[in-house]
PDB file of C-alpha atoms and ligand atoms in Angstrom:
ATOM      1  CA  UNK K   1      88.967  99.732 132.439  1.00 38.00           C
ATOM      2  CA  UNK K   2      85.840 100.771 130.622  1.00 41.00           C
ATOM      3  CA  UNK K   3      82.812  98.498 130.949  1.00 44.00           C
ATOM      4  CA  UNK K   4      84.058  96.188 133.658  1.00 43.00           C
ATOM      5  CA  UNK K   5      80.737  94.311 133.497  1.00 53.00           C
ATOM      6  CA  UNK K   6      82.001  92.522 130.414  1.00 56.00           C
ATOM      7  CA  UNK K   7      84.771  90.222 131.563  1.00 79.00           C
ATOM      8  CA  UNK K   8      85.428  88.882 128.071  1.00 94.00           C
ATOM      9  CA  UNK K   9      87.730  91.675 126.973  1.00 95.00           C
ATOM     10  CA  UNK K  10      91.432  92.397 126.957  1.00 93.00           C
ATOM     11  CA  UNK K  11      92.256  96.022 127.776  1.00 94.00           C
ATOM     12  CA  UNK K  12      95.454  95.728 125.724  1.00 92.00           C
ATOM     13  CA  UNK K  13      93.434  94.762 122.645  1.00 93.00           C
ATOM     14  CA  UNK K  14      91.058  97.698 123.060  1.00 95.00           C
ATOM     15  CA  UNK K  15      94.006 100.081 123.444  1.00 94.00           C
ATOM     16  CA  UNK K  16      95.687  98.638 120.342  1.00 92.00           C
ATOM     17  CA  UNK K  17      92.626  99.282 118.186  1.00 94.00           C
ATOM     18  CA  UNK K  18      92.114 102.686 119.791  1.00 94.00           C
ATOM     19  CA  UNK K  19      95.430 103.741 118.242  1.00 93.00           C
ATOM     20  CA  UNK K  20      94.084 102.825 114.813  1.00 93.00           C
ATOM     21  CA  UNK K  21      90.808 104.716 115.289  1.00 94.00           C
ATOM     22  CA  UNK K  22      91.762 108.064 113.720  1.00 94.00           C
ATOM     23  CA  UNK K  23      92.994 106.434 110.515  1.00 96.00           C
ATOM     24  CA  UNK K  24      90.273 103.773 110.343  1.00 97.00           C
ATOM     25  CA  UNK K  25      88.553 105.169 107.245  1.00 98.00           C
ATOM     26  CA  UNK K  26      91.788 105.815 105.334  1.00 97.00           C
ATOM     27  CA  UNK K  27      91.830 103.065 102.699  1.00 96.00           C
ATOM     28  CA  UNK K  28      95.621 103.320 102.560  1.00 95.00           C
ATOM     29  CA  UNK K  29      96.117 103.376 106.338  1.00 93.00           C
ATOM     30  CA  UNK K  30      96.554 100.612 108.868  1.00 91.00           C
ATOM     31  CA  UNK K  31      93.030  99.276 108.404  1.00 93.00           C
ATOM     32  CA  UNK K  32      93.773  98.778 104.712  1.00 93.00           C
ATOM     33  CA  UNK K  33      93.281  94.980 104.725  1.00 93.00           C
ATOM     34  CA  UNK K  34      89.814  95.476 106.260  1.00 96.00           C
ATOM     35  CA  UNK K  35      88.962  97.985 103.509  1.00 98.00           C
ATOM     36  CA  UNK K  36      90.089  95.526 100.867  1.00 97.00           C
ATOM     37  CA  UNK K  37      88.200  92.551 102.366  1.00 97.00           C
ATOM     38  CA  UNK K  38      85.027  94.483 103.172  1.00 98.00           C
ATOM     39  CA  UNK K  39      83.180  94.283  99.830  1.00 98.00           C
ATOM     40  CA  UNK K  40      83.745  90.522  99.680  1.00 98.00           C
ATOM     41  CA  UNK K  41      82.484  89.838 103.169  1.00 98.00           C
ATOM     42  CA  UNK K  42      79.524  92.220 102.733  1.00 98.00           C
ATOM     43  CA  UNK K  43      78.697  90.383  99.489  1.00 98.00           C
ATOM     44  CA  UNK K  44      78.960  86.995 101.228  1.00 98.00           C
ATOM     45  CA  UNK K  45      76.419  88.167 103.814  1.00 98.00           C
ATOM     46  CA  UNK K  46      74.084  89.859 101.296  1.00 98.00           C
ATOM     47  CA  UNK K  47      73.994  86.667  99.203  1.00 98.00           C
ATOM     48  CA  UNK K  48      72.871  84.586 102.205  1.00 98.00           C
ATOM     49  CA  UNK K  49      70.355  86.742 104.030  1.00 98.00           C
ATOM     50  CA  UNK K  50      67.874  89.502 103.188  1.00 98.00           C
ATOM     51  CA  UNK K  51      69.384  92.763 104.384  1.00 98.00           C
ATOM     52  CA  UNK K  52      66.678  95.203 103.332  1.00 98.00           C
ATOM     53  CA  UNK K  53      64.600  95.944 106.422  1.00 98.00           C
ATOM     54  CA  UNK K  54      66.453  93.356 108.508  1.00 98.00           C
ATOM     55  CA  UNK K  55      67.661  94.026 112.034  1.00 98.00           C
ATOM     56  CA  UNK K  56      71.391  93.248 112.049  1.00 99.00           C
ATOM     57  CA  UNK K  57      73.986  93.313 114.831  1.00 99.00           C
ATOM     58  CA  UNK K  58      77.643  94.017 114.006  1.00 99.00           C
ATOM     59  CA  UNK K  59      79.630  92.837 117.035  1.00 98.00           C
ATOM     60  CA  UNK K  60      83.127  94.314 117.404  1.00 98.00           C
ATOM     61  CA  UNK K  61      82.254  96.794 114.645  1.00 98.00           C
ATOM     62  CA  UNK K  62      85.391  98.951 115.005  1.00 98.00           C
ATOM     63  CA  UNK K  63      85.169 102.120 112.919  1.00 98.00           C
ATOM     64  CA  UNK K  64      82.135 100.734 111.097  1.00 98.00           C
ATOM     65  CA  UNK K  65      83.292  99.482 107.694  1.00 98.00           C
ATOM     66  CA  UNK K  66      80.916  96.521 107.639  1.00 98.00           C
ATOM     67  CA  UNK K  67      78.145  98.296 109.571  1.00 99.00           C
ATOM     68  CA  UNK K  68      77.980 100.993 106.888  1.00 98.00           C
ATOM     69  CA  UNK K  69      78.008  98.453 104.045  1.00 98.00           C
ATOM     70  CA  UNK K  70      75.087  96.626 105.681  1.00 98.00           C
ATOM     71  CA  UNK K  71      73.207  99.879 106.315  1.00 98.00           C
ATOM     72  CA  UNK K  72      73.761 100.892 102.689  1.00 98.00           C
ATOM     73  CA  UNK K  73      72.136  97.600 101.669  1.00 98.00           C
ATOM     74  CA  UNK K  74      69.041  98.586 103.662  1.00 98.00           C
ATOM     75  CA  UNK K  75      69.625  96.890 107.018  1.00 98.00           C
ATOM     76  CA  UNK K  76      68.825  98.477 110.354  1.00 98.00           C
ATOM     77  CA  UNK K  77      72.227  98.033 111.988  1.00 99.00           C
ATOM     78  CA  UNK K  78      73.288  98.041 115.644  1.00 99.00           C
ATOM     79  CA  UNK K  79      77.093  98.268 115.851  1.00 98.00           C
ATOM     80  CA  UNK K  80      78.762  97.506 119.188  1.00 98.00           C
ATOM     81  CA  UNK K  81      82.393  97.633 120.277  1.00 98.00           C
ATOM     82  CA  UNK K  82      84.108  98.085 123.644  1.00 98.00           C
ATOM     83  CA  UNK K  83      86.516 100.634 122.169  1.00 97.00           C
ATOM     84  CA  UNK K  84      85.282 104.161 122.875  1.00 98.00           C
ATOM     85  CA  UNK K  85      87.674 105.654 120.326  1.00 97.00           C
ATOM     86  CA  UNK K  86      86.632 103.400 117.458  1.00 98.00           C
ATOM     87  CA  UNK K  87      82.934 103.964 118.233  1.00 98.00           C
ATOM     88  CA  UNK K  88      83.605 107.721 118.232  1.00 98.00           C
ATOM     89  CA  UNK K  89      85.109 107.453 114.753  1.00 98.00           C
ATOM     90  CA  UNK K  90      82.275 105.225 113.555  1.00 98.00           C
ATOM     91  CA  UNK K  91      79.715 107.805 114.713  1.00 98.00           C
ATOM     92  CA  UNK K  92      81.593 110.682 113.093  1.00 98.00           C
ATOM     93  CA  UNK K  93      81.801 108.882 109.774  1.00 98.00           C
ATOM     94  CA  UNK K  94      77.991 108.780 109.564  1.00 98.00           C
ATOM     95  CA  UNK K  95      78.113 112.531 108.875  1.00 98.00           C
ATOM     96  CA  UNK K  96      80.164 111.780 105.822  1.00 97.00           C
ATOM     97  CA  UNK K  97      78.196 108.792 104.558  1.00 98.00           C
ATOM     98  CA  UNK K  98      74.731 110.089 105.516  1.00 98.00           C
ATOM     99  CA  UNK K  99      73.818 106.605 106.686  1.00 98.00           C
ATOM    100  CA  UNK K 100      72.195 105.694 109.958  1.00 98.00           C
ATOM    101  CA  UNK K 101      73.657 103.091 112.341  1.00 98.00           C
ATOM    102  CA  UNK K 102      72.957 102.638 116.057  1.00 98.00           C
ATOM    103  CA  UNK K 103      76.527 102.593 117.422  1.00 98.00           C
ATOM    104  CA  UNK K 104      77.125 101.786 121.085  1.00 98.00           C
ATOM    105  CA  UNK K 105      80.040 101.203 123.427  1.00 98.00           C
ATOM    106  CA  UNK K 106      78.688  97.887 124.632  1.00 97.00           C
ATOM    107  CA  UNK K 107      79.907  94.336 125.221  1.00 97.00           C
ATOM    108  CA  UNK K 108      78.433  91.341 123.432  1.00 98.00           C
ATOM    109  CA  UNK K 109      77.131  89.877 126.676  1.00 98.00           C
ATOM    110  CA  UNK K 110      75.195  93.028 127.566  1.00 97.00           C
ATOM    111  CA  UNK K 111      73.587  93.192 124.135  1.00 98.00           C
ATOM    112  CA  UNK K 112      72.774  89.468 124.192  1.00 98.00           C
ATOM    113  CA  UNK K 113      71.014  89.796 127.529  1.00 98.00           C
ATOM    114  CA  UNK K 114      69.188  93.035 126.718  1.00 98.00           C
ATOM    115  CA  UNK K 115      68.043  92.120 123.191  1.00 98.00           C
ATOM    116  CA  UNK K 116      68.016  88.339 123.124  1.00 98.00           C
ATOM    117  CA  UNK K 117      66.518  86.764 120.014  1.00 98.00           C
ATOM    118  CA  UNK K 118      65.817  90.065 118.270  1.00 98.00           C
ATOM    119  CA  UNK K 119      68.309  90.133 115.363  1.00 98.00           C
ATOM    120  CA  UNK K 120      67.642  88.649 111.934  1.00 98.00           C
ATOM    121  CA  UNK K 121      71.389  88.393 111.397  1.00 99.00           C
ATOM    122  CA  UNK K 122      74.434  88.770 113.611  1.00 99.00           C
ATOM    123  CA  UNK K 123      77.855  89.567 112.144  1.00 99.00           C
ATOM    124  CA  UNK K 124      81.142  89.274 113.969  1.00 98.00           C
ATOM    125  CA  UNK K 125      84.135  89.943 111.745  1.00 98.00           C
ATOM    126  CA  UNK K 126      87.758  89.737 112.906  1.00 97.00           C
ATOM    127  CA  UNK K 127      86.874  89.847 116.593  1.00 97.00           C
ATOM    128  CA  UNK K 128      86.992  86.314 117.984  1.00 98.00           C
ATOM    129  CA  UNK K 129      90.808  86.115 117.697  1.00 96.00           C
ATOM    130  CA  UNK K 130      91.021  89.115 120.055  1.00 96.00           C
ATOM    131  CA  UNK K 131      88.808  87.982 122.970  1.00 97.00           C
ATOM    132  CA  UNK K 132      89.940  85.991 126.037  1.00 96.00           C
ATOM    133  CA  UNK K 133      86.945  83.598 125.931  1.00 97.00           C
ATOM    134  CA  UNK K 134      85.878  82.751 122.365  1.00 98.00           C
ATOM    135  CA  UNK K 135      83.238  80.221 123.517  1.00 98.00           C
ATOM    136  CA  UNK K 136      81.454  82.916 125.545  1.00 98.00           C
ATOM    137  CA  UNK K 137      81.460  85.271 122.557  1.00 98.00           C
ATOM    138  CA  UNK K 138      79.860  82.621 120.342  1.00 98.00           C
ATOM    139  CA  UNK K 139      77.197  81.996 122.999  1.00 98.00           C
ATOM    140  CA  UNK K 140      76.415  85.712 123.027  1.00 98.00           C
ATOM    141  CA  UNK K 141      76.016  85.755 119.232  1.00 98.00           C
ATOM    142  CA  UNK K 142      73.739  82.701 119.396  1.00 98.00           C
ATOM    143  CA  UNK K 143      71.615  84.402 122.017  1.00 98.00           C
ATOM    144  CA  UNK K 144      71.200  87.634 119.991  1.00 98.00           C
ATOM    145  CA  UNK K 145      69.946  86.022 116.809  1.00 98.00           C
ATOM    146  CA  UNK K 146      66.288  85.143 116.216  1.00 98.00           C
ATOM    147  CA  UNK K 147      65.336  81.507 115.756  1.00 98.00           C
ATOM    148  CA  UNK K 148      65.793  80.928 112.024  1.00 98.00           C
ATOM    149  CA  UNK K 149      68.242  83.833 111.801  1.00 98.00           C
ATOM    150  CA  UNK K 150      71.834  83.727 110.658  1.00 98.00           C
ATOM    151  CA  UNK K 151      75.231  84.286 112.205  1.00 98.00           C
ATOM    152  CA  UNK K 152      78.243  85.320 110.090  1.00 99.00           C
ATOM    153  CA  UNK K 153      81.807  85.296 111.348  1.00 98.00           C
ATOM    154  CA  UNK K 154      85.221  85.839 109.835  1.00 98.00           C
ATOM    155  CA  UNK K 155      88.619  85.237 111.379  1.00 98.00           C
ATOM    156  CA  UNK K 156      92.090  83.813 110.757  1.00 97.00           C
ATOM    157  CA  UNK K 157      92.926  80.097 110.719  1.00 97.00           C
ATOM    158  CA  UNK K 158      95.660  78.618 112.917  1.00 96.00           C
ATOM    159  CA  UNK K 159      97.976  77.191 110.282  1.00 94.00           C
ATOM    160  CA  UNK K 160     101.644  77.732 109.404  1.00 93.00           C
ATOM    161  CA  UNK K 161     100.451  79.534 106.265  1.00 93.00           C
ATOM    162  CA  UNK K 162      98.311  81.923 108.322  1.00 91.00           C
ATOM    163  CA  UNK K 163     101.233  82.525 110.651  1.00 89.00           C
ATOM    164  CA  UNK K 164     103.348  83.419 107.622  1.00 84.00           C
ATOM    165  CA  UNK K 165     100.743  85.628 105.957  1.00 87.00           C
ATOM    166  CA  UNK K 166      98.910  87.313 108.842  1.00 88.00           C
ATOM    167  CA  UNK K 167     101.792  87.756 111.284  1.00 89.00           C
ATOM    168  CA  UNK K 168     105.203  87.512 109.568  1.00 88.00           C
ATOM    169  CA  UNK K 169     104.003  88.957 106.238  1.00 86.00           C
ATOM    170  CA  UNK K 170     101.548  91.622 107.380  1.00 91.00           C
ATOM    171  CA  UNK K 171     103.219  92.734 110.635  1.00 89.00           C
ATOM    172  CA  UNK K 172     106.934  92.214 110.001  1.00 87.00           C
ATOM    173  CA  UNK K 173     107.721  92.202 106.281  1.00 88.00           C
ATOM    174  CA  UNK K 174     105.242  94.609 104.687  1.00 87.00           C
ATOM    175  CA  UNK K 175     104.408  96.309 108.032  1.00 87.00           C
ATOM    176  CA  UNK K 176     100.900  96.701 106.728  1.00 87.00           C
ATOM    177  CA  UNK K 177      99.584  96.012 110.258  1.00 90.00           C
ATOM    178  CA  UNK K 178     101.159  97.172 113.542  1.00 90.00           C
ATOM    179  CA  UNK K 179     103.259  94.487 115.237  1.00 91.00           C
ATOM    180  CA  UNK K 180     101.373  92.616 117.930  1.00 89.00           C
ATOM    181  CA  UNK K 181      98.009  92.954 116.158  1.00 91.00           C
ATOM    182  CA  UNK K 182      97.555  89.179 116.093  1.00 92.00           C
ATOM    183  CA  UNK K 183      98.540  86.325 118.405  1.00 91.00           C
ATOM    184  CA  UNK K 184      98.962  82.969 116.716  1.00 91.00           C
ATOM    185  CA  UNK K 185      97.788  80.888 119.689  1.00 91.00           C
ATOM    186  CA  UNK K 186      94.433  82.714 119.692  1.00 93.00           C
ATOM    187  CA  UNK K 187      93.602  81.783 116.096  1.00 94.00           C
ATOM    188  CA  UNK K 188      90.882  79.129 115.719  1.00 97.00           C
ATOM    189  CA  UNK K 189      90.639  76.427 113.082  1.00 98.00           C
ATOM    190  CA  UNK K 190      87.280  76.203 111.287  1.00 98.00           C
ATOM    191  CA  UNK K 191      86.683  72.831 112.994  1.00 98.00           C
ATOM    192  CA  UNK K 192      87.258  74.399 116.414  1.00 98.00           C
ATOM    193  CA  UNK K 193      85.016  77.380 115.700  1.00 98.00           C
ATOM    194  CA  UNK K 194      82.439  74.957 114.267  1.00 98.00           C
ATOM    195  CA  UNK K 195      82.471  73.056 117.564  1.00 98.00           C
ATOM    196  CA  UNK K 196      81.920  76.294 119.513  1.00 98.00           C
ATOM    197  CA  UNK K 197      78.989  77.192 117.251  1.00 98.00           C
ATOM    198  CA  UNK K 198      77.387  73.775 117.698  1.00 98.00           C
ATOM    199  CA  UNK K 199      77.843  73.941 121.470  1.00 98.00           C
ATOM    200  CA  UNK K 200      76.004  77.271 121.392  1.00 98.00           C
ATOM    201  CA  UNK K 201      73.095  75.643 119.535  1.00 98.00           C
ATOM    202  CA  UNK K 202      73.942  76.962 116.064  1.00 98.00           C
ATOM    203  CA  UNK K 203      74.253  74.944 112.863  1.00 98.00           C
ATOM    204  CA  UNK K 204      77.340  75.611 110.757  1.00 98.00           C
ATOM    205  CA  UNK K 205      76.169  75.870 107.155  1.00 98.00           C
ATOM    206  CA  UNK K 206      79.200  76.927 105.192  1.00 98.00           C
ATOM    207  CA  UNK K 207      82.866  77.892 105.478  1.00 98.00           C
ATOM    208  CA  UNK K 208      84.646  79.759 102.673  1.00 98.00           C
ATOM    209  CA  UNK K 209      88.180  81.006 102.355  1.00 98.00           C
ATOM    210  CA  UNK K 210      88.828  84.721 101.897  1.00 97.00           C
ATOM    211  CA  UNK K 211      91.628  85.112  99.407  1.00 96.00           C
ATOM    212  CA  UNK K 212      93.645  88.321  99.576  1.00 94.00           C
ATOM    213  CA  UNK K 213      96.563  89.684  97.596  1.00 93.00           C
ATOM    214  CA  UNK K 214      97.988  92.650  99.521  1.00 89.00           C
ATOM    215  CA  UNK K 215      99.955  93.830  96.480  1.00 91.00           C
ATOM    216  CA  UNK K 216      97.074  94.012  93.998  1.00 95.00           C
ATOM    217  CA  UNK K 217      94.697  94.622  96.921  1.00 95.00           C
ATOM    218  CA  UNK K 218      92.238  92.172  95.400  1.00 97.00           C
ATOM    219  CA  UNK K 219      90.083  89.967  97.640  1.00 98.00           C
ATOM    220  CA  UNK K 220      87.861  87.033  96.666  1.00 98.00           C
ATOM    221  CA  UNK K 221      85.992  83.998  98.020  1.00 98.00           C
ATOM    222  CA  UNK K 222      87.860  80.729  97.621  1.00 98.00           C
ATOM    223  CA  UNK K 223      87.821  77.100  98.758  1.00 98.00           C
ATOM    224  CA  UNK K 224      91.208  77.717 100.367  1.00 97.00           C
ATOM    225  CA  UNK K 225      90.541  78.321 104.067  1.00 97.00           C
ATOM    226  CA  UNK K 226      94.135  78.104 105.364  1.00 96.00           C
ATOM    227  CA  UNK K 227      94.508  81.841 106.034  1.00 95.00           C
ATOM    228  CA  UNK K 228      91.362  83.997 106.333  1.00 96.00           C
ATOM    229  CA  UNK K 229      87.934  82.423 106.368  1.00 98.00           C
ATOM    230  CA  UNK K 230      84.289  83.434 106.659  1.00 98.00           C
ATOM    231  CA  UNK K 231      81.395  81.259 107.759  1.00 98.00           C
ATOM    232  CA  UNK K 232      77.628  81.224 107.870  1.00 98.00           C
ATOM    233  CA  UNK K 233      75.599  79.506 110.590  1.00 98.00           C
ATOM    234  CA  UNK K 234      71.904  79.290 111.445  1.00 98.00           C
ATOM    235  CA  UNK K 235      69.986  79.262 114.690  1.00 98.00           C
ATOM    236  CA  UNK K 236      67.432  76.504 114.126  1.00 98.00           C
ATOM    237  CA  UNK K 237      63.865  77.809 114.059  1.00 94.00           C
TER     238      UNK K 237
HETATM  239  N1  SAH D 301      84.656  94.015 112.859  1.00 80.20           N
HETATM  240  C1  SAH D 301      85.407  95.154 112.348  1.00 80.20           C
HETATM  241  C2  SAH D 301      86.619  95.514 113.203  1.00 80.20           C
HETATM  242  C3  SAH D 301      87.623  94.402 113.453  1.00 80.20           C
HETATM  243  S1  SAH D 301      88.993  94.908 114.457  1.00 80.20           S
HETATM  244  C4  SAH D 301      85.808  94.869 110.930  1.00 80.20           C
HETATM  245  O1  SAH D 301      86.102  93.711 110.630  1.00 80.20           O
HETATM  246  O2  SAH D 301      85.858  95.777 110.101  1.00 80.20           O
HETATM  247  C5  SAH D 301      88.551  94.243 116.021  1.00 80.20           C
HETATM  248  C6  SAH D 301      87.617  95.133 116.825  1.00 80.20           C
HETATM  249  O3  SAH D 301      87.216  94.415 117.968  1.00 80.20           O
HETATM  250  C7  SAH D 301      88.237  96.430 117.332  1.00 80.20           C
HETATM  251  O4  SAH D 301      87.402  97.496 116.981  1.00 80.20           O
HETATM  252  C8  SAH D 301      88.282  96.264 118.853  1.00 80.20           C
HETATM  253  O5  SAH D 301      88.053  97.462 119.545  1.00 80.20           O
HETATM  254  C9  SAH D 301      87.170  95.290 119.073  1.00 80.20           C
HETATM  255  N2  SAH D 301      87.275  94.470 120.270  1.00 80.20           N
HETATM  256  C10 SAH D 301      88.355  93.828 120.765  1.00 80.20           C
HETATM  257  N3  SAH D 301      88.026  93.105 121.844  1.00 80.20           N
HETATM  258  C11 SAH D 301      86.688  93.299 122.027  1.00 80.20           C
HETATM  259  C12 SAH D 301      85.730  92.775 122.949  1.00 80.20           C
HETATM  260  N4  SAH D 301      86.102  91.947 123.886  1.00 80.20           N
HETATM  261  N5  SAH D 301      84.447  93.170 122.814  1.00 80.20           N
HETATM  262  C13 SAH D 301      84.062  94.011 121.827  1.00 80.20           C
HETATM  263  N6  SAH D 301      84.912  94.514 120.915  1.00 80.20           N
HETATM  264  C14 SAH D 301      86.206  94.165 121.026  1.00 80.20           C
END
């Protein structure tokens, strides 16, 4: 397995996303829900922190959808992922976008140790439901961010509605996502993720629902957090 120094990784998960790498930037491909959600989550972040000139980490960046949006808004972005294939695609796409992002095949723990307290903002979208030890991931994020800086995360709630939408709907009925992409038992409720954040010394400021209609492909912020949600936290100064 690549990067055995980072124990908090499932080889099966990395392989699963590796299969999606080539089509990552196809808005009609298997990463389509990420394409549709991306402007909303980038907007959520931009409304809550200054991106221009800021040093931002994108942890579990995949093919770089959010990293590029943040770089376009003027941030100096470091994008890390343990998938070599997705990082390869992310790097290639910079030739198309003419943006600059520091992409690395690196685990969150390595980055947290090497560059502790150096990021103005740390983003971690749709990763925590794929790692074996979510508490350790949150501790890494807390360690990366500067005192006074912000942490943004998005994931899927563990509710019957999320099971219906994210697994039965997306993987079995519409087949928008490959089967096996998500595992219900690994989903975290906002209260559970909030507890992990607090244990890591972060303050949870806000949780918002991410509404998504896969037919119209519209996405929006909502008070309804039962399926997808996004949160903002702060490392106290
Ligand atoms: N954050 C991106 C991609 C989400 S898909 C976005 O929302 O657009 C999940 C990503 O997490 C994949 O690229 C996968 O390779 C990566 N991943 C899975 N387990 C990981 C781990 N333990 N450490 C780092 N990245 C991981």
